[in-house]
PDB file of C-alpha atoms in Angstrom:
ATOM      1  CA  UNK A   1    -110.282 -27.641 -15.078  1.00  0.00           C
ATOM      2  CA  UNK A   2    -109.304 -23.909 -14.939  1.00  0.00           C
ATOM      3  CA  UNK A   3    -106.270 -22.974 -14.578  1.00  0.00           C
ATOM      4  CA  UNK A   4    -107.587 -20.751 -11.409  1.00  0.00           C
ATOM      5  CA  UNK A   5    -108.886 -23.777 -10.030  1.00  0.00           C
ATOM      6  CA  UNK A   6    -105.241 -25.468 -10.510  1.00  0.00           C
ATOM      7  CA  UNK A   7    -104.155 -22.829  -8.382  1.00  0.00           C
ATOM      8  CA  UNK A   8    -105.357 -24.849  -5.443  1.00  0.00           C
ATOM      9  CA  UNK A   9    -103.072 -27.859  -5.614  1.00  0.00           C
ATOM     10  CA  UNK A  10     -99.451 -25.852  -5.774  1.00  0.00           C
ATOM     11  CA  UNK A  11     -99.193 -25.062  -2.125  1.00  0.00           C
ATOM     12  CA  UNK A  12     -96.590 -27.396  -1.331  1.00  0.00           C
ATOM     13  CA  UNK A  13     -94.516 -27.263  -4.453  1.00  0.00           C
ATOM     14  CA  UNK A  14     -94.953 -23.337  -4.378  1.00  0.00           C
ATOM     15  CA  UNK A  15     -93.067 -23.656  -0.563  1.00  0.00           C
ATOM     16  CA  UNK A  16     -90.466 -25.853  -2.431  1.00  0.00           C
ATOM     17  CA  UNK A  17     -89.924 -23.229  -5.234  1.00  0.00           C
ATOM     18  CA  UNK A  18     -89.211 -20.169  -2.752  1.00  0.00           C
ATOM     19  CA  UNK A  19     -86.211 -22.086  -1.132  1.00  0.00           C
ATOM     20  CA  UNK A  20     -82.761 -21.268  -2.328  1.00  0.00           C
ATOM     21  CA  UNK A  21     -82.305 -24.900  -4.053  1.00  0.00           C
ATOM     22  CA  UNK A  22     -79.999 -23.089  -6.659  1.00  0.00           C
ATOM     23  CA  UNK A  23     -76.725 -24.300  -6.186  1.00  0.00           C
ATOM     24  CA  UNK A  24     -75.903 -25.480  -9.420  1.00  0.00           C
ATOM     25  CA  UNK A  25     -76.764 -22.180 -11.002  1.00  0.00           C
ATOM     26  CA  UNK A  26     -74.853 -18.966 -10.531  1.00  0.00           C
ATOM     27  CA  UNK A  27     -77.129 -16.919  -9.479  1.00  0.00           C
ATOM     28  CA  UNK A  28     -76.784 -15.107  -5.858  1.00  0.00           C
ATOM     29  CA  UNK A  29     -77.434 -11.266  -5.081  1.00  0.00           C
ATOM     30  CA  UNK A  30     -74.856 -10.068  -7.386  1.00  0.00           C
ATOM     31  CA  UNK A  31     -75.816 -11.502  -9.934  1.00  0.00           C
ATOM     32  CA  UNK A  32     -79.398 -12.036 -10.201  1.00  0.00           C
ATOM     33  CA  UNK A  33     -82.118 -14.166 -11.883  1.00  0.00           C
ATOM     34  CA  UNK A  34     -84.409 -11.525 -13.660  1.00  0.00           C
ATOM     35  CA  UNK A  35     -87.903 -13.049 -14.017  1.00  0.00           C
ATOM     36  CA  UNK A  36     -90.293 -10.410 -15.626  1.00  0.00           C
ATOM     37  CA  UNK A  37     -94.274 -11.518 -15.601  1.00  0.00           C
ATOM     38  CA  UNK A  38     -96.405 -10.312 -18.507  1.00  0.00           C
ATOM     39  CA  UNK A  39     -99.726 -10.087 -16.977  1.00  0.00           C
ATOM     40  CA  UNK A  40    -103.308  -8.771 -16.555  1.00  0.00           C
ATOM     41  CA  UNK A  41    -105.963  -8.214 -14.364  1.00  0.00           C
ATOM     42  CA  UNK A  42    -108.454  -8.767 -17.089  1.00  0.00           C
ATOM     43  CA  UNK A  43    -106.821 -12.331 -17.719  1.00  0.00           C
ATOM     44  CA  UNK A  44    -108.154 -15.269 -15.427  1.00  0.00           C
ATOM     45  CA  UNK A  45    -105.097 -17.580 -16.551  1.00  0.00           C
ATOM     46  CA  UNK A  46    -103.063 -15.271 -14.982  1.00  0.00           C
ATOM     47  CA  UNK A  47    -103.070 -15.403 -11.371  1.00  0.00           C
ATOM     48  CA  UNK A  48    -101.064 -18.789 -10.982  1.00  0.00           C
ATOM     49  CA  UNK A  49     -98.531 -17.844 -12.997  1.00  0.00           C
ATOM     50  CA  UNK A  50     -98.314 -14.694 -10.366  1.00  0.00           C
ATOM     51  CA  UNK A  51     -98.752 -16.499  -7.424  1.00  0.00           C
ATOM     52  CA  UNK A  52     -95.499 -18.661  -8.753  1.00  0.00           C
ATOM     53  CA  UNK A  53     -93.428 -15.750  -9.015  1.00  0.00           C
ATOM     54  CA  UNK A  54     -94.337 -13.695  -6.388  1.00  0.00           C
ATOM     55  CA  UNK A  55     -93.213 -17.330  -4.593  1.00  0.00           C
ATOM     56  CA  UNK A  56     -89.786 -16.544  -5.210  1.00  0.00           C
ATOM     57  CA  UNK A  57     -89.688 -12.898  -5.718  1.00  0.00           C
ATOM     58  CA  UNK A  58     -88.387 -12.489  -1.870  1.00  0.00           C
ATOM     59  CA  UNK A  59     -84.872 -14.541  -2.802  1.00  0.00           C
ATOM     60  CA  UNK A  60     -81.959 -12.783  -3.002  1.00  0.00           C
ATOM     61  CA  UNK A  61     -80.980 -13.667  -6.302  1.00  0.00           C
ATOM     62  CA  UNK A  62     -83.978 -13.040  -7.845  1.00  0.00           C
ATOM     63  CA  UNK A  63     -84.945 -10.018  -8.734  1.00  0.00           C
ATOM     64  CA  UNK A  64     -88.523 -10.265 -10.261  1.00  0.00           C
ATOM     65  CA  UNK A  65     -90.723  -7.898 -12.288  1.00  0.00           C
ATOM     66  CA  UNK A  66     -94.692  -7.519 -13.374  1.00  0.00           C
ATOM     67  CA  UNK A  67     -94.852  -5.584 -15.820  1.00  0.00           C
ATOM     68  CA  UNK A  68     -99.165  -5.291 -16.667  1.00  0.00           C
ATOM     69  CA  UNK A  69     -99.937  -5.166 -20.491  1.00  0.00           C
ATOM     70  CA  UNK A  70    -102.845  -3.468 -22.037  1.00  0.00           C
ATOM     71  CA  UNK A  71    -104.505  -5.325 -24.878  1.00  0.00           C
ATOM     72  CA  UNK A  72    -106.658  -7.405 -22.178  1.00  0.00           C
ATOM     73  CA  UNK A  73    -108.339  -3.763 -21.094  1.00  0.00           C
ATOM     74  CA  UNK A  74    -110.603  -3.532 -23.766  1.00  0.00           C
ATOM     75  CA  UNK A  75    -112.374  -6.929 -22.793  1.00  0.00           C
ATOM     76  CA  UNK A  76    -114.565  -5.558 -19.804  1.00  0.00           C
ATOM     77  CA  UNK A  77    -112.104  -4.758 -17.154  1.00  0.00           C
ATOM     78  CA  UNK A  78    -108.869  -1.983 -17.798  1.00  0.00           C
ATOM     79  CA  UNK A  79    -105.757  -3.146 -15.445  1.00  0.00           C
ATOM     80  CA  UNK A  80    -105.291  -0.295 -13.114  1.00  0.00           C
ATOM     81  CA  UNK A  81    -101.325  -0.707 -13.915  1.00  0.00           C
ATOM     82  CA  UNK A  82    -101.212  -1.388 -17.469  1.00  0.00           C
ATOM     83  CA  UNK A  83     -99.090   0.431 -20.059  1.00  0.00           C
ATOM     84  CA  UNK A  84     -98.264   0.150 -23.883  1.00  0.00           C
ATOM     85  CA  UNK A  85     -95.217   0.312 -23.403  1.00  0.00           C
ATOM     86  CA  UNK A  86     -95.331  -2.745 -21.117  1.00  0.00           C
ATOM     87  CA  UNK A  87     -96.840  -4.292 -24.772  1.00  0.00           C
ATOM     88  CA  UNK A  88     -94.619  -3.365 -26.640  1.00  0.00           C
ATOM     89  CA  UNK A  89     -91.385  -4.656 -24.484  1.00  0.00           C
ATOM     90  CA  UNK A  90     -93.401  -7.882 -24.756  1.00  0.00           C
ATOM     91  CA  UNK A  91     -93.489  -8.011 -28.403  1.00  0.00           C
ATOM     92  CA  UNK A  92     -89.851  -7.029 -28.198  1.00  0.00           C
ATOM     93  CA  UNK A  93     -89.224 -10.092 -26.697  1.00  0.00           C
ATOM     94  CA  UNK A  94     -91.030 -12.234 -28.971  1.00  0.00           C
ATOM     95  CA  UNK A  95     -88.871 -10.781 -32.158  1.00  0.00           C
ATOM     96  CA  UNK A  96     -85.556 -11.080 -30.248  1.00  0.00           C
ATOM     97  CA  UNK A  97     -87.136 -15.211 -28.624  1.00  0.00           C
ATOM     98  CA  UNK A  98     -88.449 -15.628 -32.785  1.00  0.00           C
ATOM     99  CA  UNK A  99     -91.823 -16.053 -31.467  1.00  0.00           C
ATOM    100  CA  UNK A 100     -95.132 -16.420 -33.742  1.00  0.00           C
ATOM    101  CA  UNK A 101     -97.214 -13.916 -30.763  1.00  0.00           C
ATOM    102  CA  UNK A 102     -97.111 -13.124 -27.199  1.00  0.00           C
ATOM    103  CA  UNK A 103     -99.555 -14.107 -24.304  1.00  0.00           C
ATOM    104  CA  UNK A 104    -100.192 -13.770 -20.924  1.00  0.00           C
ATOM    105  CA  UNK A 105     -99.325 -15.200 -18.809  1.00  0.00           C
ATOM    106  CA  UNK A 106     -95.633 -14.950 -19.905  1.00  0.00           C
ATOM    107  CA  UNK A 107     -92.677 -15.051 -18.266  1.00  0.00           C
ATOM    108  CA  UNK A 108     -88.956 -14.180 -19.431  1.00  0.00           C
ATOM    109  CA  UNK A 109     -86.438 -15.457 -17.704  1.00  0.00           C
ATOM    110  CA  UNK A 110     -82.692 -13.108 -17.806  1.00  0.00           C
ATOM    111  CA  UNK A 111     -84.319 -12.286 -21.809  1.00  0.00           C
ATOM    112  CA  UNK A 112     -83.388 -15.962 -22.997  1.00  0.00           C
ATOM    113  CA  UNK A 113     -86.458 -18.122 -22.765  1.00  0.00           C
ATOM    114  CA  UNK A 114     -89.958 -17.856 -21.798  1.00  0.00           C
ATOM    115  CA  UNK A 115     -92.876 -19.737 -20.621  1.00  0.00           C
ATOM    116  CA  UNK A 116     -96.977 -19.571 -19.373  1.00  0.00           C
ATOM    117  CA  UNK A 117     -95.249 -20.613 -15.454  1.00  0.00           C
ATOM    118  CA  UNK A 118     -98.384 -21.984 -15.018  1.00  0.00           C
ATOM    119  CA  UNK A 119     -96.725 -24.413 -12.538  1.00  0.00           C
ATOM    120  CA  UNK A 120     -93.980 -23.986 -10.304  1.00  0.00           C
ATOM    121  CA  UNK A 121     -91.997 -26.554 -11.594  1.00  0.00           C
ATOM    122  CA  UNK A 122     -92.663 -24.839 -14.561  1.00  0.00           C
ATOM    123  CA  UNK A 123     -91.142 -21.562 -13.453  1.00  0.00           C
ATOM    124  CA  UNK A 124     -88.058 -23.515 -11.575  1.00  0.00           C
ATOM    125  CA  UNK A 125     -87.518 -25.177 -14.881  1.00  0.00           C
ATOM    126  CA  UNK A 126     -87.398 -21.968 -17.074  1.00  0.00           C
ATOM    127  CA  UNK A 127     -85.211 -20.595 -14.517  1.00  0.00           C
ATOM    128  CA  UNK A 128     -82.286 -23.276 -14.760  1.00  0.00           C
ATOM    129  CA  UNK A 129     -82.309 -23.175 -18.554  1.00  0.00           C
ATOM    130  CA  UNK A 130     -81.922 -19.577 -18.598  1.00  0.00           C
ATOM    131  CA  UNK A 131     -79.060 -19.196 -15.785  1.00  0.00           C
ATOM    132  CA  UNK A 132     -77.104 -16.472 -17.602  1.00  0.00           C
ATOM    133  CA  UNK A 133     -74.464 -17.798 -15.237  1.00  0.00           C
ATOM    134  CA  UNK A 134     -71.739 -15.493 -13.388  1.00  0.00           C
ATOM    135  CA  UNK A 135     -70.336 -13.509 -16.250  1.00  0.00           C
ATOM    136  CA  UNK A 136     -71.303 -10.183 -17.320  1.00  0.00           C
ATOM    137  CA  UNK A 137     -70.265  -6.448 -15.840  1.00  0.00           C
ATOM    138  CA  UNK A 138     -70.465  -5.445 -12.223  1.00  0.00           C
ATOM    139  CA  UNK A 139     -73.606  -3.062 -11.933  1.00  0.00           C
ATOM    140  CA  UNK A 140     -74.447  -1.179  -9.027  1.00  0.00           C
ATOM    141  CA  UNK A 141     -75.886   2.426  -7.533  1.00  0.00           C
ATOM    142  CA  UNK A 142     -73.684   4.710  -6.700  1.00  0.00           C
ATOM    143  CA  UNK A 143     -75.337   7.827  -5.311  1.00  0.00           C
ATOM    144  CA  UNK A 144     -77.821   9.501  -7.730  1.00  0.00           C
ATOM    145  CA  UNK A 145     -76.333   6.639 -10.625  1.00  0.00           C
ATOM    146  CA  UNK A 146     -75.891   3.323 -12.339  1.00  0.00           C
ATOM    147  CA  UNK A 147     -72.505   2.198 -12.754  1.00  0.00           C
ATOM    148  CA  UNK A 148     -71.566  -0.750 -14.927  1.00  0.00           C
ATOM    149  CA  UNK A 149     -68.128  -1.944 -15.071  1.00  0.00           C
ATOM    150  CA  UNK A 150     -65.772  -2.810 -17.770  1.00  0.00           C
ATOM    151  CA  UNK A 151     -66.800  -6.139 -19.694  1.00  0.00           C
ATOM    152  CA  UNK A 152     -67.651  -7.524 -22.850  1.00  0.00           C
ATOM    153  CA  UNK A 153     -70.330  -6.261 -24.627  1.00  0.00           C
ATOM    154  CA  UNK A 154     -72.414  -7.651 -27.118  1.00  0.00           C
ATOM    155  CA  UNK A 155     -71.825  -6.957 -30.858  1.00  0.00           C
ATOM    156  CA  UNK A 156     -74.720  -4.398 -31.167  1.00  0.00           C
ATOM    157  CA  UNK A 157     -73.609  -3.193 -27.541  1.00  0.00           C
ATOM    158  CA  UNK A 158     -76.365  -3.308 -24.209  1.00  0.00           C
ATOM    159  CA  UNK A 159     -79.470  -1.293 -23.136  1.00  0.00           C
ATOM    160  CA  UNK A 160     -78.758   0.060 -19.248  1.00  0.00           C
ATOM    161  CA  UNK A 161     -82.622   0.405 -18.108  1.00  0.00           C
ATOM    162  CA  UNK A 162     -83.838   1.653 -14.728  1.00  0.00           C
ATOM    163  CA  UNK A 163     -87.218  -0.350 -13.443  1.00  0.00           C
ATOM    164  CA  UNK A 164     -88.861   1.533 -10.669  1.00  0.00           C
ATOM    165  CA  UNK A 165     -91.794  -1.118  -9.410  1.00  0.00           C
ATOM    166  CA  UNK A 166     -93.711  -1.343  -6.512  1.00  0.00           C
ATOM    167  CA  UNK A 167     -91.961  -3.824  -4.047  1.00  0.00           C
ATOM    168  CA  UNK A 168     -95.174  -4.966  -1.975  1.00  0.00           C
ATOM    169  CA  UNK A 169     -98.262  -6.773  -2.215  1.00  0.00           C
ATOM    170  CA  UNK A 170    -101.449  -4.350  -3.646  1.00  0.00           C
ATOM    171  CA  UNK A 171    -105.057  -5.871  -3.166  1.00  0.00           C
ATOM    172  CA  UNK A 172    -106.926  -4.728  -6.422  1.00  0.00           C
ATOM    173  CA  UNK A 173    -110.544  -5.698  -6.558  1.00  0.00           C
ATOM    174  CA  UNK A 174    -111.943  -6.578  -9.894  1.00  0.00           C
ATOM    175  CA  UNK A 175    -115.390  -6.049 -10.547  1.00  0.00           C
ATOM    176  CA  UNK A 176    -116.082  -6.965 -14.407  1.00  0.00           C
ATOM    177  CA  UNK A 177    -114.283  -9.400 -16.893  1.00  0.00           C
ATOM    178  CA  UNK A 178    -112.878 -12.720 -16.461  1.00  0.00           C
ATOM    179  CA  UNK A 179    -111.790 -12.235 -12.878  1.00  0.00           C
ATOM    180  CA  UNK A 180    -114.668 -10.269 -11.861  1.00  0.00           C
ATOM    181  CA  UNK A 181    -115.618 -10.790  -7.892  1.00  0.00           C
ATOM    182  CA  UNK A 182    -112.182 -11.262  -7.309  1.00  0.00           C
ATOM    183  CA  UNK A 183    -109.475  -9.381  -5.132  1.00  0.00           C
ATOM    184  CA  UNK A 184    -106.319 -10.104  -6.639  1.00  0.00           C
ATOM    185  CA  UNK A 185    -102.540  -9.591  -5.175  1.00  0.00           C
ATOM    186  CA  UNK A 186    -100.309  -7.916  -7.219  1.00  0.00           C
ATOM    187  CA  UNK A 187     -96.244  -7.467  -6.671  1.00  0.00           C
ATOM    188  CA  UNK A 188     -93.181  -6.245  -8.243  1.00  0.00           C
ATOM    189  CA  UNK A 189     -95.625  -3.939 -10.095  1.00  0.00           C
ATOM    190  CA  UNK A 190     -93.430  -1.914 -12.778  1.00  0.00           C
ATOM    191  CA  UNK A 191     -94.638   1.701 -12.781  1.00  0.00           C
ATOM    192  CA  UNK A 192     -91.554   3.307 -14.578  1.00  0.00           C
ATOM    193  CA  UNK A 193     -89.244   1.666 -16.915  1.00  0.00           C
ATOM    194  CA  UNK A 194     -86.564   4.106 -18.239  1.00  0.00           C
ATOM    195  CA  UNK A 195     -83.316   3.742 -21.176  1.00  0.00           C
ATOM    196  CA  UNK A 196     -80.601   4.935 -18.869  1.00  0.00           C
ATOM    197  CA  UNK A 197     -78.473   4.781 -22.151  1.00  0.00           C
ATOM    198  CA  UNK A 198     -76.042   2.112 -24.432  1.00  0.00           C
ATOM    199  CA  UNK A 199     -73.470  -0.078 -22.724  1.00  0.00           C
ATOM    200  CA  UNK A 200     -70.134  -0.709 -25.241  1.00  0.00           C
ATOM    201  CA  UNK A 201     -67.541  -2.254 -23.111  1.00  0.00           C
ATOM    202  CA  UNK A 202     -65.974   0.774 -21.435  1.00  0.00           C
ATOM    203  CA  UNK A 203     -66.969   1.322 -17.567  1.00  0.00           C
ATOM    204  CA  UNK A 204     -69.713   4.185 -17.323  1.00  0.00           C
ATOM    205  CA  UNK A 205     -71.985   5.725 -15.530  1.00  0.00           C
ATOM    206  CA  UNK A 206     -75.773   6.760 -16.155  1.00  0.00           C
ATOM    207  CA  UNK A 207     -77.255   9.256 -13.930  1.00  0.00           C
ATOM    208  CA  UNK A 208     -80.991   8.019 -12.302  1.00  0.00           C
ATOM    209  CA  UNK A 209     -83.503  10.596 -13.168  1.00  0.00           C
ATOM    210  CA  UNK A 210     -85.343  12.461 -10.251  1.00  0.00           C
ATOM    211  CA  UNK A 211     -89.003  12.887 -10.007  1.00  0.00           C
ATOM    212  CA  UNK A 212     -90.022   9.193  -8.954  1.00  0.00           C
ATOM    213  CA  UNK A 213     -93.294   7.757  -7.328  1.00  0.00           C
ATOM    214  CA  UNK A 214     -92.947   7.799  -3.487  1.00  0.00           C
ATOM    215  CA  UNK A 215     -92.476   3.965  -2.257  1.00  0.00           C
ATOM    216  CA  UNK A 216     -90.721   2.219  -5.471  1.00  0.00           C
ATOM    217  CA  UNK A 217     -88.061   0.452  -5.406  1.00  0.00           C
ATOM    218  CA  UNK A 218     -85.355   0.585  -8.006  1.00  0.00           C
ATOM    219  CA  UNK A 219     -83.238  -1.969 -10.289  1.00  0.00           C
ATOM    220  CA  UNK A 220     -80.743  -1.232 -12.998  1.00  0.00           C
ATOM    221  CA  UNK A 221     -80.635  -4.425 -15.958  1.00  0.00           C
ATOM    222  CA  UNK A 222     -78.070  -4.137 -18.378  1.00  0.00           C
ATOM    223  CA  UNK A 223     -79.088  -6.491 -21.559  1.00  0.00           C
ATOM    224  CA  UNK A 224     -78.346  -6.544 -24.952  1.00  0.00           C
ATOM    225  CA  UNK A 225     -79.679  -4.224 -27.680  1.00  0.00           C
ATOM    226  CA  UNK A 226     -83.740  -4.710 -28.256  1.00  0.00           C
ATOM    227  CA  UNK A 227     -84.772  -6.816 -25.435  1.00  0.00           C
ATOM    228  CA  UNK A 228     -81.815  -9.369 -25.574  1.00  0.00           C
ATOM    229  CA  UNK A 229     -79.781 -11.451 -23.341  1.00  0.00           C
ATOM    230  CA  UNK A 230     -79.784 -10.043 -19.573  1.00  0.00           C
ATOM    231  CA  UNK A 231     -75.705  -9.220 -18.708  1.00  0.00           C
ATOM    232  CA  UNK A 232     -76.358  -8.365 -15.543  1.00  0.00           C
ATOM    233  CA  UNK A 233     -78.729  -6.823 -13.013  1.00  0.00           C
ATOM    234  CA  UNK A 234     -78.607  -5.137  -9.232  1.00  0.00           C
ATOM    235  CA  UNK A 235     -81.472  -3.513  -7.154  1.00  0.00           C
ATOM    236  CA  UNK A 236     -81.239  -1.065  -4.377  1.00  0.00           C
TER     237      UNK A 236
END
C-alpha cells in the first residue's frame, strides 16, 4: 500500500493529534513547538506527512513551517514554492542531527530530532521527544523588530531568523510527476527566510527588513549556530 492510500485511515487519530493533549510538555504560545516540513509537490509520499502537520499547525503552541525543497523538480513536475535554499537548510540539519542524507518527507521538530511523520502518532511522538521545554530567552516583535532577551546562549552563540510563510491553505494543481491529477493543499508555505543576526547572551534587538510579500505572516526562531537546537520562537 501507498503511503497516499494510508492517508485514508488517519482521520480519527489526525482529530486526536490537533487537540491540546500537551500537558506534560512545556510548550504553550510563548514558547512554542517549531515543526518545520521538508516537502514537495513532485513527491507522492509527501502529502500525509502534510496533512499531519497542517493537523496541528492551528495550536497555539505550535508554530509550524513548510519549507518546499528543490531536488524533486527535475523529476517531471517543479514545486511552484521550492527554493535551494530550503535544500540546503535541510542538509544543514542533517550535519548538525549526524545524518547519512535527507528526504522528504522530513520533519524537524525545535532542530533536535526528525522523522518521515508519516503517521500522526508519528508526528505526536517526535514532538514529545523534542520538547525543548520552557527555558530559553523571551522573543517577541516590538514594532518594526525582534527582540530577544537576556539568557544563556550556546557556546558558538544563536542564529535570530525571520520566516515570512504563507499562513493559509493554497490549492496547487499538479499536472505531471508522481502526484500528477492531483490538487494538493499546501500551508505554512515559507516564502522568505532571513539571518536577522547572532544571539550571545546580551538582550538585543534585530530590526525586520521591509519589502515583504503582501499576506505573510511572520515568526522570529532563535536557535543555535548552523541549524541547531531551537531556544525559542514567537510569531506575530
Amino acid at each position: 500500500m501507498s503511503h497516499w492510500l494510508k492517508m485514508g485511515g488517519c482521520v480519527a487519530a489526525l482529530a486526536m493529534l490537533a487537540l491540546p493533549l500537551r500537558s506534560a510538555l512545556a510548550a504553550d504560545a510563548t514558547h512554542p513547538t517549531v515543526v518545520e516540513l521538508f516537502q514537495s509537490q513532485g513527491c507522492s509520499s509527501c502529502p500525509p506527512a502534510a496533512a499531519n502537520v497542517s493537523a496541528v499547525s492551528d495550536r497555539a503552541d505550535v508554530l509550524a513551517l513548510s519549507f518546499a525543497v528543490d531536488y524533486w523538480d527535475r523529476l517531471g513536475w517543479k514545486d511552484t514554492f521550492s527554493k535551494h535554499a530550503w535544500t540546503e537548510r535541510q542538509y544543514a540539519y542533517a550535519r548538525a542531527l549526524a545524518r547519512d542524507g535527507v528526504y522528504t518527507p522530513q520533519v524537524v521538530i525545535n532542530g533536535r530530532v526528525e522523522g518521515d511523520a508519516l503517521e500522526p502518532g508519528a508526528l505526536a511522538g517526535l514532538m514529545s521527544r523534542g520538547d525543548r521545554g520552557a527555558g530559553g530567552p523571551n522573543v517577541g516583535f516590538t514594532g518594526g523588530a525582534v527582540t530577544v532577551g537576556a539568557g544563556a546562549a550556546p557556546s558558538g552563540g544563536a542564529d535570530v531568523w525571520l520566516a515570512r510563510y504563507i499562513p493559509r491553505t493554497v490549492e496547487v494543481a499538479i499536472p505531471r510527476g508522481e502526484n500528477a491529477g492531483h490538487t494538493l493543499p499546501y500551508k505554512d508555505v515559507v516564502r522568505e527566510l532571513t539571518l536577522l543576526g547572532h544571539w550571545r547572551g546580551d538582550a538585543a534587538t534585530f530590526p525586520v527588513p521591509g519589502g515583504a510579500e503582501s499576506g505573510l505572516a511572520e515568526a522570529a526562531i532563535v536557535q543555535g549556530a548552523g541549524c541547531g537546537p531551537v531556544l525559542a520562537a514567537a510569531r506575530r
